[in-house]
PDB file of C-alpha atoms in Angstrom:
ATOM      1  CA  GLU A  78     -19.486   3.773 -15.182  1.00 57.00           C
ATOM      2  CA  THR A  79     -21.381   5.790 -12.574  1.00 70.00           C
ATOM      3  CA  GLY A  80     -20.190   5.560  -8.979  1.00 91.00           C
ATOM      4  CA  VAL A  81     -22.290   5.456  -5.827  1.00 95.00           C
ATOM      5  CA  THR A  82     -24.313   8.611  -5.297  1.00 96.00           C
ATOM      6  CA  GLN A  83     -26.133   9.791  -2.194  1.00 97.00           C
ATOM      7  CA  SER A  84     -28.638  12.518  -1.446  1.00 97.00           C
ATOM      8  CA  PRO A  85     -28.942  14.902   0.171  1.00 97.00           C
ATOM      9  CA  THR A  86     -25.388  16.023   0.925  1.00 97.00           C
ATOM     10  CA  HIS A  87     -26.257  17.704   4.192  1.00 97.00           C
ATOM     11  CA  LEU A  88     -29.350  17.660   6.355  1.00 96.00           C
ATOM     12  CA  ILE A  89     -30.337  19.349   9.602  1.00 98.00           C
ATOM     13  CA  LYS A  90     -33.194  17.875  11.620  1.00 98.00           C
ATOM     14  CA  THR A  91     -34.703  18.378  15.048  1.00 98.00           C
ATOM     15  CA  ARG A  92     -34.770  15.704  17.740  1.00 98.00           C
ATOM     16  CA  GLY A  93     -37.867  13.507  17.380  1.00 98.00           C
ATOM     17  CA  GLN A  94     -38.233  14.058  13.636  1.00 98.00           C
ATOM     18  CA  GLN A  95     -37.881  11.444  10.918  1.00 98.00           C
ATOM     19  CA  VAL A  96     -35.398  11.429   8.030  1.00 98.00           C
ATOM     20  CA  THR A  97     -34.963   9.563   4.750  1.00 98.00           C
ATOM     21  CA  LEU A  98     -31.594   9.261   3.052  1.00 98.00           C
ATOM     22  CA  ARG A  99     -31.151   7.963  -0.473  1.00 98.00           C
ATOM     23  CA  CYS A 100     -28.480   6.004  -2.319  1.00 97.00           C
ATOM     24  CA  SER A 101     -27.979   4.967  -5.922  1.00 96.00           C
ATOM     25  CA  SER A 102     -25.659   2.011  -6.280  1.00 92.00           C
ATOM     26  CA  GLN A 103     -22.830   1.730  -8.765  1.00 89.00           C
ATOM     27  CA  SER A 104     -23.870   0.436 -12.169  1.00 86.00           C
ATOM     28  CA  GLY A 105     -24.293  -3.347 -12.124  1.00 85.00           C
ATOM     29  CA  HIS A 106     -24.199  -3.616  -8.320  1.00 89.00           C
ATOM     30  CA  ASN A 107     -27.152  -5.353  -6.650  1.00 90.00           C
ATOM     31  CA  THR A 108     -26.051  -5.158  -3.012  1.00 92.00           C
ATOM     32  CA  VAL A 109     -26.188  -2.039  -0.864  1.00 94.00           C
ATOM     33  CA  SER A 110     -24.855  -1.595   2.671  1.00 95.00           C
ATOM     34  CA  TRP A 111     -25.400   1.351   4.998  1.00 97.00           C
ATOM     35  CA  TYR A 112     -22.908   2.580   7.576  1.00 97.00           C
ATOM     36  CA  GLN A 113     -22.926   5.295  10.225  1.00 98.00           C
ATOM     37  CA  GLN A 114     -19.696   7.209  10.825  1.00 97.00           C
ATOM     38  CA  ALA A 115     -19.511   9.388  13.907  1.00 95.00           C
ATOM     39  CA  LEU A 116     -16.927  12.151  13.955  1.00 93.00           C
ATOM     40  CA  GLY A 117     -13.425  10.750  14.393  1.00 91.00           C
ATOM     41  CA  GLN A 118     -14.583   7.127  14.265  1.00 93.00           C
ATOM     42  CA  GLY A 119     -14.615   4.304  11.757  1.00 95.00           C
ATOM     43  CA  PRO A 120     -17.873   3.491   9.962  1.00 96.00           C
ATOM     44  CA  GLN A 121     -20.310   1.186  11.799  1.00 96.00           C
ATOM     45  CA  PHE A 122     -22.446  -1.280   9.834  1.00 95.00           C
ATOM     46  CA  ILE A 123     -26.196  -0.607   9.977  1.00 97.00           C
ATOM     47  CA  PHE A 124     -27.608  -3.164   7.512  1.00 95.00           C
ATOM     48  CA  GLN A 125     -27.238  -4.622   4.040  1.00 94.00           C
ATOM     49  CA  TYR A 126     -29.745  -5.222   1.257  1.00 94.00           C
ATOM     50  CA  TYR A 127     -29.410  -7.799  -1.496  1.00 91.00           C
ATOM     51  CA  ARG A 128     -32.008  -7.900  -4.258  1.00 89.00           C
ATOM     52  CA  GLU A 129     -34.562  -6.015  -2.148  1.00 91.00           C
ATOM     53  CA  GLU A 130     -34.177  -8.267   0.920  1.00 92.00           C
ATOM     54  CA  GLU A 131     -32.388  -7.370   4.160  1.00 92.00           C
ATOM     55  CA  ASN A 132     -29.222  -9.473   4.330  1.00 89.00           C
ATOM     56  CA  GLY A 133     -27.753  -8.730   7.732  1.00 89.00           C
ATOM     57  CA  ARG A 134     -28.105  -6.053  10.362  1.00 93.00           C
ATOM     58  CA  GLY A 135     -25.733  -4.425  12.805  1.00 92.00           C
ATOM     59  CA  ASN A 136     -26.349  -3.314  16.363  1.00 93.00           C
ATOM     60  CA  PHE A 137     -28.828  -0.527  15.599  1.00 97.00           C
ATOM     61  CA  PRO A 138     -32.351  -0.106  17.024  1.00 97.00           C
ATOM     62  CA  PRO A 139     -35.479  -0.803  14.932  1.00 97.00           C
ATOM     63  CA  ARG A 140     -36.038   2.905  14.346  1.00 98.00           C
ATOM     64  CA  PHE A 141     -33.318   2.502  11.712  1.00 98.00           C
ATOM     65  CA  SER A 142     -34.984   0.862   8.726  1.00 97.00           C
ATOM     66  CA  GLY A 143     -34.301   0.534   5.043  1.00 96.00           C
ATOM     67  CA  LEU A 144     -35.573  -0.373   1.629  1.00 96.00           C
ATOM     68  CA  GLN A 145     -34.050  -1.486  -1.627  1.00 96.00           C
ATOM     69  CA  PHE A 146     -35.873  -0.924  -4.901  1.00 94.00           C
ATOM     70  CA  PRO A 147     -35.958  -3.052  -8.083  1.00 93.00           C
ATOM     71  CA  ASN A 148     -33.313  -0.790  -9.661  1.00 91.00           C
ATOM     72  CA  TYR A 149     -31.126  -1.547  -6.575  1.00 92.00           C
ATOM     73  CA  SER A 150     -31.232   1.993  -5.245  1.00 95.00           C
ATOM     74  CA  SER A 151     -31.860   2.186  -1.522  1.00 97.00           C
ATOM     75  CA  GLU A 152     -33.259   4.302   1.284  1.00 98.00           C
ATOM     76  CA  LEU A 153     -32.299   4.588   4.925  1.00 98.00           C
ATOM     77  CA  ASN A 154     -35.048   5.799   7.236  1.00 98.00           C
ATOM     78  CA  VAL A 155     -34.474   6.920  10.796  1.00 98.00           C
ATOM     79  CA  ASN A 156     -37.441   7.641  13.067  1.00 98.00           C
ATOM     80  CA  ALA A 157     -37.549   9.529  16.364  1.00 98.00           C
ATOM     81  CA  LEU A 158     -34.180  11.168  15.769  1.00 98.00           C
ATOM     82  CA  GLU A 159     -31.829  11.525  18.726  1.00 98.00           C
ATOM     83  CA  LEU A 160     -28.871  13.874  19.138  1.00 97.00           C
ATOM     84  CA  ASP A 161     -26.487  10.887  18.918  1.00 97.00           C
ATOM     85  CA  ASP A 162     -27.770  10.150  15.418  1.00 98.00           C
ATOM     86  CA  SER A 163     -25.711  13.098  14.183  1.00 98.00           C
ATOM     87  CA  ALA A 164     -23.148  11.480  11.881  1.00 97.00           C
ATOM     88  CA  LEU A 165     -22.043  10.891   8.315  1.00 97.00           C
ATOM     89  CA  TYR A 166     -24.242   8.201   6.758  1.00 98.00           C
ATOM     90  CA  LEU A 167     -22.482   6.184   4.107  1.00 98.00           C
ATOM     91  CA  CYS A 168     -23.865   3.895   1.484  1.00 97.00           C
ATOM     92  CA  ALA A 169     -21.685   1.235  -0.149  1.00 96.00           C
ATOM     93  CA  SER A 170     -22.490  -0.977  -3.081  1.00 94.00           C
ATOM     94  CA  SER A 171     -21.025  -4.255  -4.246  1.00 91.00           C
ATOM     95  CA  LEU A 172     -21.444  -6.619  -7.172  1.00 87.00           C
ATOM     96  CA  GLY A 173     -23.251  -9.293  -5.214  1.00 76.00           C
ATOM     97  CA  ARG A 174     -23.813 -10.893  -1.864  1.00 68.00           C
ATOM     98  CA  GLY A 175     -20.710 -13.028  -2.212  1.00 65.00           C
ATOM     99  CA  ARG A 176     -18.466 -10.210  -3.351  1.00 69.00           C
ATOM    100  CA  ASP A 177     -16.387  -8.449  -0.724  1.00 79.00           C
ATOM    101  CA  GLU A 178     -15.339  -5.268  -2.537  1.00 89.00           C
ATOM    102  CA  GLN A 179     -17.571  -2.480  -1.281  1.00 92.00           C
ATOM    103  CA  TYR A 180     -17.492   0.964  -2.889  1.00 94.00           C
ATOM    104  CA  PHE A 181     -18.672   3.930  -0.878  1.00 96.00           C
ATOM    105  CA  GLY A 182     -20.601   7.020  -1.826  1.00 96.00           C
ATOM    106  CA  PRO A 183     -19.747  10.510  -0.559  1.00 96.00           C
ATOM    107  CA  GLY A 184     -22.147  10.246   2.362  1.00 97.00           C
ATOM    108  CA  THR A 185     -24.920  12.369   3.843  1.00 98.00           C
ATOM    109  CA  ARG A 186     -23.991  14.563   6.808  1.00 97.00           C
ATOM    110  CA  LEU A 187     -26.926  14.516   9.251  1.00 98.00           C
ATOM    111  CA  THR A 188     -27.051  16.991  12.099  1.00 98.00           C
ATOM    112  CA  VAL A 189     -29.709  16.567  14.789  1.00 98.00           C
ATOM    113  CA  THR A 190     -30.371  19.603  16.996  1.00 97.00           C
TER     114      THR A 190
ATOM    115  CA  GLN B 272     -13.923 -11.037  18.831  1.00 59.00           C
ATOM    116  CA  GLN B 273     -15.240  -8.804  16.100  1.00 69.00           C
ATOM    117  CA  GLN B 274     -12.892  -5.908  16.748  1.00 90.00           C
ATOM    118  CA  VAL B 275     -10.145  -4.646  14.537  1.00 96.00           C
ATOM    119  CA  LYS B 276      -7.545  -2.600  16.408  1.00 96.00           C
ATOM    120  CA  GLN B 277      -5.583   0.006  14.487  1.00 97.00           C
ATOM    121  CA  SER B 278      -2.484   2.002  15.368  1.00 97.00           C
ATOM    122  CA  PRO B 279      -1.170   4.629  15.492  1.00 97.00           C
ATOM    123  CA  GLN B 280      -4.061   7.061  15.849  1.00 97.00           C
ATOM    124  CA  SER B 281      -2.051   9.735  14.033  1.00 97.00           C
ATOM    125  CA  LEU B 282       1.140   9.756  12.017  1.00 98.00           C
ATOM    126  CA  ILE B 283       3.399  12.489  10.666  1.00 98.00           C
ATOM    127  CA  VAL B 284       5.829  11.564   7.885  1.00 98.00           C
ATOM    128  CA  GLN B 285       8.196  13.621   5.768  1.00 98.00           C
ATOM    129  CA  LYS B 286       7.695  13.714   2.032  1.00 98.00           C
ATOM    130  CA  GLY B 287       9.451  10.748   0.456  1.00 98.00           C
ATOM    131  CA  GLY B 288       9.341   8.701   3.650  1.00 98.00           C
ATOM    132  CA  ILE B 289       7.554   5.443   4.401  1.00 98.00           C
ATOM    133  CA  SER B 290       4.224   5.507   6.233  1.00 98.00           C
ATOM    134  CA  ILE B 291       3.346   2.369   8.181  1.00 98.00           C
ATOM    135  CA  ILE B 292      -0.060   1.686   9.745  1.00 98.00           C
ATOM    136  CA  ASN B 293      -0.784  -1.467  11.697  1.00 98.00           C
ATOM    137  CA  CYS B 294      -3.923  -3.464  12.436  1.00 98.00           C
ATOM    138  CA  ALA B 295      -4.665  -6.514  14.562  1.00 97.00           C
ATOM    139  CA  TYR B 296      -7.695  -8.760  14.725  1.00 96.00           C
ATOM    140  CA  GLU B 297      -8.982 -11.638  16.843  1.00 92.00           C
ATOM    141  CA  ASN B 298     -11.606 -13.391  14.750  1.00 90.00           C
ATOM    142  CA  THR B 299      -9.925 -16.037  12.587  1.00 88.00           C
ATOM    143  CA  ALA B 300     -13.088 -16.260  10.473  1.00 88.00           C
ATOM    144  CA  PHE B 301     -12.187 -12.965   8.797  1.00 90.00           C
ATOM    145  CA  ASP B 302     -11.232 -13.712   5.203  1.00 89.00           C
ATOM    146  CA  TYR B 303     -10.859 -10.352   3.477  1.00 92.00           C
ATOM    147  CA  PHE B 304      -8.869  -7.352   4.688  1.00 95.00           C
ATOM    148  CA  PRO B 305      -9.250  -4.041   2.804  1.00 95.00           C
ATOM    149  CA  TRP B 306      -7.726  -0.651   3.427  1.00 97.00           C
ATOM    150  CA  TYR B 307      -9.700   2.502   2.800  1.00 97.00           C
ATOM    151  CA  GLN B 308      -8.513   6.089   2.334  1.00 98.00           C
ATOM    152  CA  GLN B 309     -10.806   8.913   3.387  1.00 97.00           C
ATOM    153  CA  PHE B 310     -10.393  12.631   2.735  1.00 96.00           C
ATOM    154  CA  PRO B 311     -12.315  15.181   4.851  1.00 92.00           C
ATOM    155  CA  GLY B 312     -15.941  15.413   3.813  1.00 88.00           C
ATOM    156  CA  LYS B 313     -15.677  12.416   1.469  1.00 92.00           C
ATOM    157  CA  GLY B 314     -16.621   8.763   1.626  1.00 95.00           C
ATOM    158  CA  PRO B 315     -13.942   6.079   2.130  1.00 97.00           C
ATOM    159  CA  ALA B 316     -12.230   4.936  -1.075  1.00 96.00           C
ATOM    160  CA  LEU B 317     -11.056   1.342  -1.452  1.00 94.00           C
ATOM    161  CA  LEU B 318      -7.275   1.442  -1.716  1.00 96.00           C
ATOM    162  CA  ILE B 319      -6.004  -2.127  -1.637  1.00 96.00           C
ATOM    163  CA  ALA B 320      -7.125  -5.439  -0.143  1.00 95.00           C
ATOM    164  CA  ILE B 321      -5.694  -8.846   0.735  1.00 94.00           C
ATOM    165  CA  ARG B 322      -6.904 -12.349   1.607  1.00 91.00           C
ATOM    166  CA  PRO B 323      -5.234 -14.453   4.320  1.00 90.00           C
ATOM    167  CA  ASP B 324      -3.714 -16.958   1.889  1.00 91.00           C
ATOM    168  CA  VAL B 325      -1.315 -14.240   0.669  1.00 93.00           C
ATOM    169  CA  SER B 326       1.455 -12.681   2.795  1.00 95.00           C
ATOM    170  CA  GLU B 327       1.981  -9.533   0.752  1.00 97.00           C
ATOM    171  CA  LYS B 328       0.214  -7.536  -1.937  1.00 97.00           C
ATOM    172  CA  LYS B 329       1.612  -4.504  -3.718  1.00 97.00           C
ATOM    173  CA  GLU B 330      -0.166  -1.937  -5.853  1.00 96.00           C
ATOM    174  CA  GLY B 331       1.992   1.009  -6.880  1.00 96.00           C
ATOM    175  CA  ARG B 332       3.309   2.728  -3.762  1.00 97.00           C
ATOM    176  CA  PHE B 333       0.908   0.832  -1.471  1.00 97.00           C
ATOM    177  CA  THR B 334       1.768  -2.559   0.052  1.00 97.00           C
ATOM    178  CA  ILE B 335      -0.171  -4.735   2.478  1.00 97.00           C
ATOM    179  CA  SER B 336       1.836  -7.139   4.626  1.00 96.00           C
ATOM    180  CA  PHE B 337      -0.180  -9.928   6.240  1.00 96.00           C
ATOM    181  CA  ASN B 338       0.879 -12.167   9.134  1.00 96.00           C
ATOM    182  CA  LYS B 339      -1.788 -14.820   9.604  1.00 94.00           C
ATOM    183  CA  SER B 340      -0.198 -16.492  12.639  1.00 94.00           C
ATOM    184  CA  ALA B 341       0.092 -13.172  14.480  1.00 95.00           C
ATOM    185  CA  LYS B 342      -3.333 -12.017  13.235  1.00 95.00           C
ATOM    186  CA  GLN B 343      -1.832  -8.737  12.123  1.00 97.00           C
ATOM    187  CA  PHE B 344      -1.672  -6.800   8.888  1.00 97.00           C
ATOM    188  CA  SER B 345      -0.158  -3.494   7.912  1.00 98.00           C
ATOM    189  CA  LEU B 346      -0.230  -0.865   5.195  1.00 98.00           C
ATOM    190  CA  HIS B 347       3.031   0.568   3.882  1.00 98.00           C
ATOM    191  CA  ILE B 348       2.990   3.726   1.785  1.00 98.00           C
ATOM    192  CA  MET B 349       6.303   4.153   0.019  1.00 98.00           C
ATOM    193  CA  ASP B 350       7.581   7.563  -1.117  1.00 98.00           C
ATOM    194  CA  SER B 351       4.799   9.283   0.825  1.00 98.00           C
ATOM    195  CA  GLN B 352       3.464  12.480  -0.765  1.00 98.00           C
ATOM    196  CA  PRO B 353       1.531  15.441   0.678  1.00 97.00           C
ATOM    197  CA  GLY B 354      -1.444  14.280  -1.407  1.00 97.00           C
ATOM    198  CA  ASP B 355      -1.486  11.071   0.663  1.00 98.00           C
ATOM    199  CA  SER B 356      -2.505  13.114   3.722  1.00 98.00           C
ATOM    200  CA  ALA B 357      -5.835  11.568   4.718  1.00 98.00           C
ATOM    201  CA  THR B 358      -7.386   9.201   7.247  1.00 98.00           C
ATOM    202  CA  TYR B 359      -6.714   5.531   6.609  1.00 98.00           C
ATOM    203  CA  PHE B 360      -8.946   2.717   7.853  1.00 98.00           C
ATOM    204  CA  CYS B 361      -8.195  -0.960   7.933  1.00 98.00           C
ATOM    205  CA  ALA B 362     -11.171  -3.280   7.874  1.00 96.00           C
ATOM    206  CA  ALA B 363     -12.077  -6.937   7.924  1.00 95.00           C
ATOM    207  CA  ILE B 364     -14.994  -8.962   6.653  1.00 91.00           C
ATOM    208  CA  TYR B 365     -16.218 -12.525   6.914  1.00 79.00           C
ATOM    209  CA  ASN B 366     -19.178 -14.502   5.697  1.00 71.00           C
ATOM    210  CA  GLN B 367     -18.445 -13.315   2.177  1.00 68.00           C
ATOM    211  CA  GLY B 368     -19.786  -9.921   1.315  1.00 66.00           C
ATOM    212  CA  GLY B 369     -21.196  -9.264   4.758  1.00 80.00           C
ATOM    213  CA  LYS B 370     -20.487  -6.360   7.027  1.00 89.00           C
ATOM    214  CA  LEU B 371     -17.179  -4.554   7.036  1.00 93.00           C
ATOM    215  CA  ILE B 372     -15.683  -4.091  10.495  1.00 94.00           C
ATOM    216  CA  PHE B 373     -13.453  -1.046  10.594  1.00 96.00           C
ATOM    217  CA  GLY B 374     -10.506  -0.049  12.703  1.00 96.00           C
ATOM    218  CA  GLN B 375     -10.497   3.289  14.484  1.00 95.00           C
ATOM    219  CA  GLY B 376      -8.570   5.085  11.749  1.00 97.00           C
ATOM    220  CA  THR B 377      -5.137   6.689  11.380  1.00 98.00           C
ATOM    221  CA  GLU B 378      -4.806  10.333  10.449  1.00 98.00           C
ATOM    222  CA  LEU B 379      -1.752  10.621   8.203  1.00 98.00           C
ATOM    223  CA  SER B 380      -0.043  13.925   7.569  1.00 98.00           C
ATOM    224  CA  VAL B 381       2.783  14.057   5.034  1.00 98.00           C
ATOM    225  CA  LYS B 382       4.932  17.166   5.442  1.00 97.00           C
ATOM    226  CA  PRO B 383       6.592  18.723   2.375  1.00 93.00           C
TER     227      PRO B 383
END
């Protein structure tokens, strides 16, 4: 069974640029959630996708957007990057919308300069 | 109402000792309470979880104690080992499978 994978591992971008982060869910999982973890903090929920539809969103501006594909992999897009967007971005997958167990990938470390 | 408060912020325990981390919540709609373990540079790993209809759950050296009336739950790590040194997060979720709300984290250091 393959776990959650994310790419890239690290990324450095300049303020104002756009970035796309990618996530492959664990085998058999159709629900993907994205979280932002600032240094020394707990992860903060960005949004969740279930079967290609957004299924809940946290307190993040519209420049944070996402997609889920038919194979249940997912992308997180962030436009107009700001310095405060520097964080570890985590993807978590689960078996279904009604299943609580969420399994996290290793994350993508984004640095905005 | 949606916060989960975790303490202590950091904890130092001797090898073989018991590590105890506490969390408190306000929203009684929470119905699933997991604990995650995170090593530096890694994603959080699901350690153990409990639902509010159970007062205690044990898996190996890890035990969750749950007090529904006090709206508190805690993680006990028995026989703590240096390999347990990591950051631990409690979390809560409601609306089945929705967003996880995390505590602030506890950095555990187990000294040999």
